[in-house]
Amino acid sequence: MTVCDLDHIVLLGDSITQGGWEPHGFGQRLAAVYARRLDVINRGLSGYNTRWIIPVFEQTKGNEGEHDHPKIRLLTIWFGANDAVFPQFVQHVPLDEYAANLRTLINMVRSPDSAWYEPHTKIVLITPPPVNVPQWSTRPDVEPGTPIDRDLAVTEKYAESVREVGKSEGVVVCDVFAPLWEAAGKKEEGLAKFMYDGLHLNADGYTIVYEALIKTIKDNMPELHYENLQPAFAPWDEVDPANLDKSLVKRKLF
Amino acid sequence: MTVCDLDHIVLLGDSITQGGWEPHGFGQRLAAVYARRLDVINRGLSGYNTRWIIPVFEQTKGNEGEHDHPKIRLLTIWFGANDAVFPQFVQHVPLDEYAANLRTLINMVRSPDSAWYEPHTKIVLITPPPVNVPQWSTRPDVEPGTPIDRDLAVTEKYAESVREVGKSEGVVVCDVFAPLWEAAGKKEEGLAKFMYDGLHLNADGYTIVYEALIKTIKDNMPELHYENLQPAFAPWDEVDPANLDKSLVKRKLF
């Protein structure tokens, strides 16, 4: 059990999702604004790609007989940063398999035949951010002589693939590549303002992601915007001491 | 469903718990260090007291037949900031009822007869922090002429009551009143460094709380310290591409 179940926002992804729990990360910000409404569950697995996340996801218990349990109301799927490493590196996933894996993840949730079918879940695909290779290659913990494992042009193809999958599958896309690239003045070195090592976002980078995601929610699934969800329990100044039990009844959010 | 259930840390409390989701808040920090190990669920309800949280908690679904579902491994209970307002204010809970309510909450989880019995849960009681009344009375959003609703000496009695309940019930206490008061140089105005309005903690205040809580865990329930919990899924550089499914099997943390 947990204390008074709320439904979930699940953040599925790699290190850039896992790092969303850092101060000013997109997970921390979502948790703060959705407090008392939805619980944010971070399933960011540093270093993972779309090939590895499928066997992970398959270990999720399905919904059968669980009508009473928390539902995923919003699922963000944010991969590509590792899939896009060059083919000689273990995390690499070819572009066509990457797109196929995203489709598999989508259909695990969306297909009525799936063991993980969840008709209440809205999905948002997020594009990988651009990378700043000069910054990434000179990060403090890199060994001298380490080969370069990724570049901007390849990562951009993975971002474009997310846009295409979203379009062909009818799934909402939150494009973070484009606004980060724009904010960087369309120059690789301009990305240094938004990343602490050329790959992972800092607070400024997560601000762009968070704002893009909230706008995506507002434009495409406004019923899930935090301003449109009442708190599950009454604000304290609406609690009636003369009718305590009644005024503290958990509210139905959906 | 959620994606691959993890067990929970549940933070039960008032606005000082709810605000734990802010950057550098104790919830944000716990979520970051427990990532891939335990999910942090914030049940901080701004303005609530121990009298109001009991009917809330009673709406929790019990564990019967749910052996397969997430367990609360750690439950923090952190009230008193509102209970300690003066008797003419609606949030006030008398000191003896406050202690009784804490005992009720403890026994809801700990008593085998309770519908919410959860033998896997370790409980930590947290003392309310000291208050800085001159700062609280002059916060920007306070109307001129608003009566003072709390003071340091009364809040200290509520903190002392938590220590007593912990001792008599055999429940671990994380004392945050004492180290905050110490850090403030034992002067009310010294608290301004740790609070943004005299009642609610800022990043420096939450640092003291977070460090006190982690030390409490380390000293009293070291099996729950994040360093003693392996991640539920393998670190990426331990994933074996030749044995993908096997190396991605979810690990048993307990």
Coordinates of C-alpha atoms in Angstrom, one line a residue:
Chain A
M1 CA 0.0 0.0 0.0
T2 CA 0.9 3.6 -0.1
V3 CA -0.9 6.4 1.8
C4 CA -3.9 7.4 -0.3
D5 CA -3.0 6.3 -3.8
L6 CA -2.9 9.0 -6.4
D7 CA -2.6 8.3 -10.1
H8 CA 0.8 8.6 -11.8
I9 CA 2.9 10.6 -14.2
V10 CA 5.6 8.1 -15.3
L11 CA 8.9 9.4 -16.8
L12 CA 10.5 6.7 -18.8
G13 CA 13.9 7.3 -20.2
D14 CA 17.7 7.4 -19.8
S15 CA 20.1 9.5 -17.6
I16 CA 18.5 12.7 -18.8
T17 CA 15.2 11.5 -17.3
Q18 CA 16.9 10.1 -14.2
G19 CA 18.6 13.5 -13.7
G20 CA 15.2 15.0 -13.8
W21 CA 15.2 14.6 -10.0
E22 CA 18.0 17.1 -9.6
P23 CA 17.1 20.6 -8.3
H24 CA 15.3 22.4 -11.1
G25 CA 15.1 19.1 -13.1
F26 CA 11.9 18.4 -15.0
G27 CA 10.9 15.6 -12.6
Q28 CA 11.4 17.8 -9.5
R29 CA 9.3 20.6 -11.1
L30 CA 6.5 18.3 -12.2
A31 CA 6.4 16.8 -8.7
A32 CA 6.1 20.3 -7.1
V33 CA 3.3 21.5 -9.4
Y34 CA 1.4 18.2 -9.4
A35 CA 1.7 17.8 -5.5
R36 CA -1.6 16.5 -4.1
R37 CA -2.8 15.7 -7.6
L38 CA -0.6 13.1 -9.3
D39 CA 2.5 11.2 -8.1
V40 CA 5.6 11.5 -10.3
I41 CA 7.4 8.2 -10.8
N42 CA 10.9 8.5 -12.4
R43 CA 11.9 5.5 -14.4
G44 CA 15.0 7.1 -15.9
L45 CA 17.7 4.5 -16.2
S46 CA 21.1 6.1 -16.9
G47 CA 22.8 4.7 -20.0
Y48 CA 19.8 2.8 -21.3
N49 CA 18.5 2.8 -24.8
T50 CA 15.2 1.7 -26.4
R51 CA 16.4 -1.8 -26.9
W52 CA 17.1 -2.3 -23.3
I53 CA 14.0 -0.6 -21.9
I54 CA 11.7 -3.1 -23.6
P55 CA 12.7 -6.1 -21.4
V56 CA 12.5 -3.8 -18.4
F57 CA 9.0 -2.6 -19.3
E58 CA 7.9 -6.2 -19.9
Q59 CA 8.5 -6.9 -16.3
T60 CA 5.8 -4.5 -15.4
K61 CA 2.8 -6.1 -13.8
G62 CA -0.3 -5.8 -16.1
N63 CA -3.6 -4.3 -15.1
E64 CA -5.8 -7.3 -15.0
G65 CA -8.0 -7.3 -12.0
E66 CA -6.4 -4.0 -10.8
H67 CA -9.2 -1.6 -11.6
D68 CA -8.7 -0.2 -8.1
H69 CA -5.0 0.6 -8.4
P70 CA -3.2 3.8 -9.5
K71 CA -3.3 4.5 -13.2
I72 CA -0.6 6.1 -15.4
R73 CA -2.3 9.2 -16.6
L74 CA 0.8 10.5 -18.4
L75 CA 3.7 8.6 -19.7
T76 CA 6.7 10.4 -21.2
I77 CA 9.1 8.3 -23.4
W78 CA 12.4 10.0 -23.8
F79 CA 15.3 8.1 -25.4
G80 CA 17.8 8.6 -28.1
A81 CA 20.8 10.1 -26.3
N82 CA 22.3 6.6 -26.0
D83 CA 20.7 4.9 -29.0
A84 CA 22.5 7.6 -31.1
V85 CA 26.1 6.7 -30.1
F86 CA 28.2 5.4 -33.0
P87 CA 27.8 1.7 -34.0
Q88 CA 31.0 0.5 -32.4
F89 CA 29.6 1.4 -28.9
V90 CA 27.5 -1.1 -26.9
Q91 CA 24.6 1.3 -26.4
H92 CA 24.1 2.0 -30.1
V93 CA 20.7 1.2 -31.6
P94 CA 20.3 1.6 -35.4
L95 CA 17.9 4.3 -36.5
D96 CA 15.3 2.0 -37.9
E97 CA 15.3 -0.2 -34.8
Y98 CA 15.0 2.9 -32.7
A99 CA 11.8 3.9 -34.4
A100 CA 10.5 0.3 -34.2
N101 CA 11.3 0.2 -30.5
L102 CA 9.4 3.4 -29.9
R103 CA 6.4 1.9 -31.7
T104 CA 6.7 -1.2 -29.6
L105 CA 6.6 0.8 -26.4
I106 CA 3.7 2.9 -27.6
N107 CA 1.7 -0.2 -28.5
M108 CA 2.5 -2.0 -25.3
V109 CA 0.4 0.7 -23.6
R110 CA -2.0 1.5 -26.4
S111 CA -3.0 -1.8 -28.0
P112 CA -6.1 -3.5 -26.4
D113 CA -4.3 -6.9 -27.0
S114 CA -1.3 -5.9 -24.9
A115 CA -0.8 -7.3 -21.4
W116 CA 0.0 -3.7 -20.4
Y117 CA -2.9 -2.0 -22.1
E118 CA -3.8 1.1 -20.2
P119 CA -6.6 3.1 -22.0
H120 CA -6.3 5.9 -19.4
T121 CA -2.7 6.7 -20.3
K122 CA -1.7 9.7 -22.5
I123 CA 1.7 9.3 -24.1
V124 CA 4.2 12.0 -24.9
L125 CA 7.3 11.2 -26.9
I126 CA 10.2 13.5 -26.2
T127 CA 13.0 14.1 -28.7
P128 CA 16.6 13.7 -27.6
P129 CA 18.4 17.0 -27.0
P130 CA 21.2 18.2 -29.2
V131 CA 24.7 17.4 -28.0
N132 CA 27.8 19.6 -27.7
V133 CA 30.7 17.3 -28.6
P134 CA 33.5 19.7 -27.8
Q135 CA 32.1 20.0 -24.3
W136 CA 31.4 16.3 -24.0
S137 CA 34.9 15.3 -25.1
T138 CA 36.6 17.5 -22.6
R139 CA 34.4 16.7 -19.6
P140 CA 36.5 16.4 -16.4
D141 CA 36.0 12.6 -15.9
V142 CA 36.9 11.6 -19.5
E143 CA 40.2 9.7 -20.0
P144 CA 42.5 11.4 -22.5
G145 CA 42.4 9.5 -25.8
T146 CA 38.8 8.3 -25.3
P147 CA 37.2 8.0 -28.8
I148 CA 34.4 10.3 -29.6
D149 CA 31.1 8.3 -29.3
R150 CA 28.4 10.6 -30.7
D151 CA 27.8 13.7 -32.7
L152 CA 25.3 16.4 -33.3
A153 CA 24.2 15.4 -36.9
V154 CA 23.5 11.8 -35.9
T155 CA 21.6 12.8 -32.8
E156 CA 19.5 15.1 -34.9
K157 CA 18.5 12.2 -37.1
Y158 CA 17.2 10.4 -33.9
A159 CA 15.2 13.5 -33.0
E160 CA 13.7 13.6 -36.4
S161 CA 12.8 10.0 -36.1
V162 CA 10.8 10.7 -32.9
R163 CA 8.9 13.4 -34.8
E164 CA 8.1 10.9 -37.6
V165 CA 7.0 8.1 -35.2
G166 CA 4.8 10.6 -33.4
K167 CA 3.2 11.7 -36.6
S168 CA 2.7 8.2 -38.1
E169 CA 1.4 6.7 -34.8
G170 CA -0.7 9.7 -33.8
V171 CA 1.2 10.2 -30.6
V172 CA 2.0 13.7 -29.2
V173 CA 5.6 14.8 -29.5
C174 CA 7.4 17.2 -27.2
D175 CA 10.3 18.5 -29.3
V176 CA 13.1 19.7 -27.0
F177 CA 15.8 19.4 -29.7
A178 CA 14.4 22.4 -31.6
P179 CA 14.0 24.9 -28.7
L180 CA 17.4 24.0 -27.2
W181 CA 19.1 24.4 -30.5
E182 CA 17.3 27.7 -31.1
A183 CA 18.2 28.9 -27.6
A184 CA 21.9 28.0 -28.3
G185 CA 21.8 30.3 -31.3
K186 CA 22.0 27.3 -33.6
K187 CA 25.7 26.9 -32.6
E188 CA 27.1 23.8 -30.9
E189 CA 29.1 25.9 -28.4
G190 CA 25.9 27.8 -27.6
L191 CA 24.6 24.6 -25.9
A192 CA 27.2 25.0 -23.1
K193 CA 24.7 27.3 -21.3
F194 CA 22.2 24.5 -21.1
M195 CA 24.3 21.4 -20.3
Y196 CA 26.9 20.7 -17.7
D197 CA 28.9 18.2 -19.8
G198 CA 27.7 18.6 -23.4
L199 CA 25.1 15.8 -23.0
H200 CA 23.3 16.2 -19.7
L201 CA 21.1 19.2 -19.0
N202 CA 21.6 21.7 -16.3
A203 CA 18.9 23.8 -14.7
D204 CA 18.7 26.2 -17.7
G205 CA 18.4 23.2 -20.0
Y206 CA 15.7 21.6 -17.9
T207 CA 13.8 24.9 -17.8
I208 CA 13.4 24.7 -21.6
V209 CA 12.3 21.0 -21.3
Y210 CA 9.9 21.6 -18.5
E211 CA 8.3 24.6 -20.3
A212 CA 8.0 22.6 -23.6
L213 CA 6.4 19.7 -21.8
I214 CA 3.9 21.8 -19.9
K215 CA 3.0 23.6 -23.1
T216 CA 2.6 20.2 -24.8
I217 CA 0.2 19.1 -22.0
K218 CA -1.7 22.3 -22.1
D219 CA -2.1 22.2 -25.9
N220 CA -2.9 18.5 -26.3
M221 CA -4.3 17.1 -23.1
P222 CA -5.4 20.1 -21.1
E223 CA -7.4 17.9 -18.7
L224 CA -4.0 16.8 -17.4
H225 CA -2.6 20.3 -16.9
Y226 CA -2.0 20.8 -13.1
E227 CA -4.2 23.9 -13.1
N228 CA -7.1 21.8 -14.3
L229 CA -6.7 19.2 -11.6
Q230 CA -8.1 19.9 -8.1
P231 CA -6.1 18.6 -5.1
A232 CA -7.2 15.2 -3.9
F233 CA -7.7 16.6 -0.4
A234 CA -9.3 19.9 0.5
P235 CA -7.1 23.0 0.9
W236 CA -6.7 23.5 4.6
D237 CA -8.8 26.7 4.7
E238 CA -11.8 24.8 3.2
V239 CA -11.7 22.1 5.9
D240 CA -14.8 22.4 8.1
P241 CA -14.0 21.5 11.7
A242 CA -17.7 20.8 12.4
N243 CA -17.8 18.3 9.5
L244 CA -14.3 17.0 9.6
D245 CA -14.8 13.6 8.0
K246 CA -17.0 14.9 5.3
S247 CA -14.7 17.8 4.3
L248 CA -11.7 15.4 4.2
V249 CA -13.2 12.9 1.8
K250 CA -10.7 12.2 -1.0
R251 CA -12.0 13.8 -4.2
K252 CA -12.3 12.0 -7.6
L253 CA -9.8 13.7 -9.9
F254 CA -10.9 11.8 -13.1
Chain B
M1 CA -0.1 -0.2 -12.9
T2 CA 3.1 1.8 -13.0
V3 CA 6.2 0.8 -14.9
C4 CA 8.0 -1.7 -12.8
D5 CA 6.9 -1.1 -9.2
L6 CA 9.4 -0.1 -6.6
D7 CA 8.7 0.1 -2.9
H8 CA 8.0 3.5 -1.4
I9 CA 9.3 6.1 1.0
V10 CA 6.2 8.0 2.1
L11 CA 6.6 11.5 3.5
L12 CA 3.5 12.3 5.6
G13 CA 3.2 15.8 6.9
D14 CA 2.1 19.4 6.4
S15 CA 3.4 22.3 4.2
I16 CA 6.9 21.7 5.3
T17 CA 6.7 18.2 3.8
Q18 CA 4.8 19.3 0.7
G19 CA 7.5 21.9 0.1
G20 CA 10.0 19.1 0.2
W21 CA 9.5 18.9 -3.6
E22 CA 11.1 22.3 -4.1
P23 CA 14.7 22.5 -5.4
H24 CA 17.0 21.3 -2.6
G25 CA 14.0 20.2 -0.5
F26 CA 14.3 17.0 1.4
G27 CA 11.9 15.1 -0.9
Q28 CA 13.8 16.2 -4.0
R29 CA 17.0 15.1 -2.4
L30 CA 15.7 11.7 -1.3
A31 CA 14.2 11.1 -4.8
A32 CA 17.6 11.8 -6.4
V33 CA 19.6 9.5 -4.1
Y34 CA 17.0 6.8 -4.0
A35 CA 16.5 6.8 -7.8
R36 CA 16.2 3.2 -9.2
R37 CA 15.8 1.9 -5.6
L38 CA 12.7 3.4 -3.9
D39 CA 10.0 5.8 -5.1
V40 CA 9.4 8.8 -2.9
I41 CA 5.7 9.6 -2.4
N42 CA 5.0 13.0 -0.9
R43 CA 1.9 13.2 1.2
G44 CA 2.5 16.6 2.5
L45 CA -0.7 18.5 2.9
S46 CA -0.2 22.2 3.5
G47 CA -2.0 23.5 6.5
Y48 CA -2.9 20.1 7.9
N49 CA -2.4 18.9 11.5
T50 CA -2.5 15.5 13.2
R51 CA -6.2 15.7 13.8
W52 CA -7.0 16.1 10.1
I53 CA -4.5 13.6 8.8
I54 CA -6.1 10.7 10.5
P55 CA -9.3 10.7 8.4
V56 CA -7.1 11.1 5.4
F57 CA -4.9 8.2 6.3
E58 CA -8.1 6.1 7.0
Q59 CA -9.0 6.4 3.4
T60 CA -5.9 4.4 2.4
K61 CA -6.6 1.0 1.0
G62 CA -5.3 -1.7 3.3
N63 CA -2.9 -4.4 2.4
E64 CA -5.3 -7.4 2.4
G65 CA -4.6 -9.6 -0.6
E66 CA -2.0 -7.1 -1.9
H67 CA 1.2 -9.0 -1.1
D68 CA 2.4 -8.3 -4.6
H69 CA 2.1 -4.5 -4.4
P70 CA 4.6 -1.8 -3.4
K71 CA 5.3 -1.7 0.3
I72 CA 6.1 1.4 2.3
R73 CA 9.7 0.8 3.5
L74 CA 10.0 4.1 5.2
L75 CA 7.3 6.4 6.6
T76 CA 8.2 9.8 7.9
I77 CA 5.6 11.5 10.1
W78 CA 6.2 15.2 10.4
F79 CA 3.5 17.4 12.0
G80 CA 3.3 20.1 14.7
A81 CA 3.9 23.3 12.8
N82 CA 0.1 23.8 12.5
D83 CA -1.0 21.8 15.6
A84 CA 1.1 24.4 17.6
V85 CA -0.9 27.5 16.6
F86 CA -2.7 29.2 19.5
P87 CA -6.0 27.7 20.6
Q88 CA -8.2 30.4 18.9
F89 CA -7.0 29.3 15.4
V90 CA -8.7 26.5 13.6
Q91 CA -5.6 24.4 13.0
H92 CA -4.8 24.2 16.7
V93 CA -4.5 20.7 18.3
P94 CA -3.9 20.6 22.1
L95 CA -0.6 19.1 23.1
D96 CA -2.1 15.9 24.7
E97 CA -4.2 15.3 21.7
Y98 CA -1.2 15.9 19.4
A99 CA 0.7 13.1 21.2
A100 CA -2.3 10.8 21.1
N101 CA -2.7 11.5 17.4
L102 CA 0.9 10.6 16.7
R103 CA 0.4 7.3 18.6
T104 CA -2.7 6.6 16.6
L105 CA -0.8 7.1 13.3
I106 CA 2.0 4.9 14.5
N107 CA -0.3 2.1 15.6
M108 CA -2.3 2.3 12.3
V109 CA 0.8 1.0 10.6
R110 CA 2.4 -1.0 13.5
S111 CA -0.5 -2.8 15.1
P112 CA -1.3 -6.3 13.7
D113 CA -4.9 -5.6 14.3
S114 CA -5.0 -2.5 12.2
A115 CA -6.5 -2.5 8.7
W116 CA -3.3 -0.7 7.6
Y117 CA -0.8 -3.0 9.3
E118 CA 2.4 -3.0 7.4
P119 CA 5.2 -5.0 9.1
H120 CA 7.7 -3.9 6.5
T121 CA 7.4 -0.2 7.3
K122 CA 10.0 1.6 9.4
I123 CA 8.7 4.8 10.9
V124 CA 10.6 8.0 11.6
L125 CA 8.9 10.8 13.6
I126 CA 10.3 14.2 12.8
T127 CA 10.0 17.1 15.2
P128 CA 8.5 20.4 14.0
P129 CA 11.2 23.0 13.3
P130 CA 11.5 26.2 15.5
V131 CA 9.7 29.3 14.3
N132 CA 10.9 32.8 13.8
V133 CA 7.9 34.9 14.8
P134 CA 9.3 38.4 13.9
Q135 CA 10.0 37.0 10.4
W136 CA 6.7 35.2 10.1
S137 CA 4.7 38.3 11.3
T138 CA 6.3 40.5 8.6
R139 CA 6.1 38.1 5.7
P140 CA 5.2 39.9 2.5
D141 CA 1.7 38.4 2.1
V142 CA 0.5 39.0 5.7
E143 CA -2.2 41.6 6.2
P144 CA -1.3 44.4 8.6
G145 CA -3.0 43.8 12.0
T146 CA -3.1 40.0 11.5
P147 CA -2.9 38.5 15.0
I148 CA 0.2 36.4 15.8
D149 CA -0.8 32.8 15.6
R150 CA 2.2 30.9 17.0
D151 CA 5.4 31.3 19.0
L152 CA 8.7 29.6 19.6
A153 CA 8.1 28.4 23.1
V154 CA 4.9 26.6 22.3
T155 CA 6.3 25.0 19.2
E156 CA 9.2 23.8 21.3
K157 CA 6.8 22.0 23.5
Y158 CA 5.4 20.2 20.5
A159 CA 8.9 19.2 19.4
E160 CA 9.5 17.9 23.0
S161 CA 6.3 15.9 22.7
V162 CA 7.5 14.1 19.6
R163 CA 10.7 13.1 21.4
E164 CA 8.6 11.7 24.3
V165 CA 6.2 9.8 22.0
G166 CA 9.2 8.3 20.1
K167 CA 10.7 7.2 23.4
S168 CA 7.6 5.7 24.9
E169 CA 6.5 4.0 21.7
G170 CA 9.9 2.8 20.7
V171 CA 9.8 4.8 17.4
V172 CA 12.9 6.5 15.9
V173 CA 12.9 10.3 16.2
C174 CA 14.7 12.6 13.8
D175 CA 15.1 15.8 15.8
V176 CA 15.3 18.8 13.4
F177 CA 14.3 21.4 16.0
A178 CA 17.6 20.9 17.9
P179 CA 20.1 21.2 15.0
L180 CA 18.2 24.1 13.4
W181 CA 18.1 26.0 16.7
E182 CA 21.8 25.2 17.2
A183 CA 22.6 26.4 13.7
A184 CA 20.7 29.6 14.4
G185 CA 23.0 30.3 17.3
K186 CA 20.1 29.7 19.6
K187 CA 18.6 33.0 18.6
E188 CA 15.2 33.4 16.9
E189 CA 16.6 35.9 14.4
G190 CA 19.3 33.5 13.5
L191 CA 16.6 31.2 12.0
A192 CA 16.2 33.7 9.1
K193 CA 19.1 32.0 7.3
F194 CA 17.1 28.7 7.2
M195 CA 13.6 29.9 6.5
Y196 CA 12.0 32.0 3.8
D197 CA 9.2 33.3 5.9
G198 CA 10.0 32.3 9.5
L199 CA 8.0 29.0 9.3
H200 CA 8.8 27.3 6.0
L201 CA 12.3 26.1 5.3
N202 CA 14.6 27.3 2.5
A203 CA 17.3 25.3 0.8
D204 CA 19.7 25.8 3.8
G205 CA 17.0 24.7 6.2
Y206 CA 16.2 21.6 4.2
T207 CA 19.9 20.7 4.1
I208 CA 19.9 20.4 7.9
V209 CA 16.7 18.3 7.7
Y210 CA 18.0 16.1 4.9
E211 CA 21.3 15.5 6.6
A212 CA 19.6 14.7 10.0
L213 CA 17.2 12.3 8.3
I214 CA 19.9 10.5 6.3
K215 CA 21.9 10.1 9.6
T216 CA 18.8 8.8 11.3
I217 CA 18.4 6.2 8.6
K218 CA 22.1 5.3 8.7
D219 CA 22.2 4.9 12.5
N220 CA 18.8 3.2 13.0
M221 CA 17.9 1.3 9.8
P222 CA 21.1 1.1 7.8
E223 CA 19.5 -1.5 5.5
L224 CA 17.4 1.3 4.1
H225 CA 20.3 3.7 3.5
Y226 CA 20.5 4.4 -0.2
E227 CA 24.1 3.2 -0.3
N228 CA 23.0 -0.2 1.0
L229 CA 20.4 -0.7 -1.7
Q230 CA 21.4 -1.9 -5.1
P231 CA 19.6 -0.4 -8.1
A232 CA 16.6 -2.5 -9.2
F233 CA 18.0 -2.7 -12.8
A234 CA 21.6 -3.2 -13.7
P235 CA 23.9 -0.2 -14.2
W236 CA 24.2 0.2 -18.0
D237 CA 27.9 -0.9 -18.1
E238 CA 26.9 -4.2 -16.5
V239 CA 24.3 -5.0 -19.1
D240 CA 25.4 -7.9 -21.3
P241 CA 24.2 -7.5 -24.9
A242 CA 24.7 -11.3 -25.4
N243 CA 22.4 -12.0 -22.5
L244 CA 20.1 -9.0 -22.6
D245 CA 17.0 -10.5 -21.0
K246 CA 19.0 -12.1 -18.2
S247 CA 21.0 -9.1 -17.4
L248 CA 18.0 -6.9 -17.3
V249 CA 16.0 -9.0 -14.8
K250 CA 14.7 -6.8 -12.0
R251 CA 16.6 -7.4 -8.8
K252 CA 15.1 -8.2 -5.4
L253 CA 16.0 -5.3 -3.1
F254 CA 14.6 -6.8 0.0

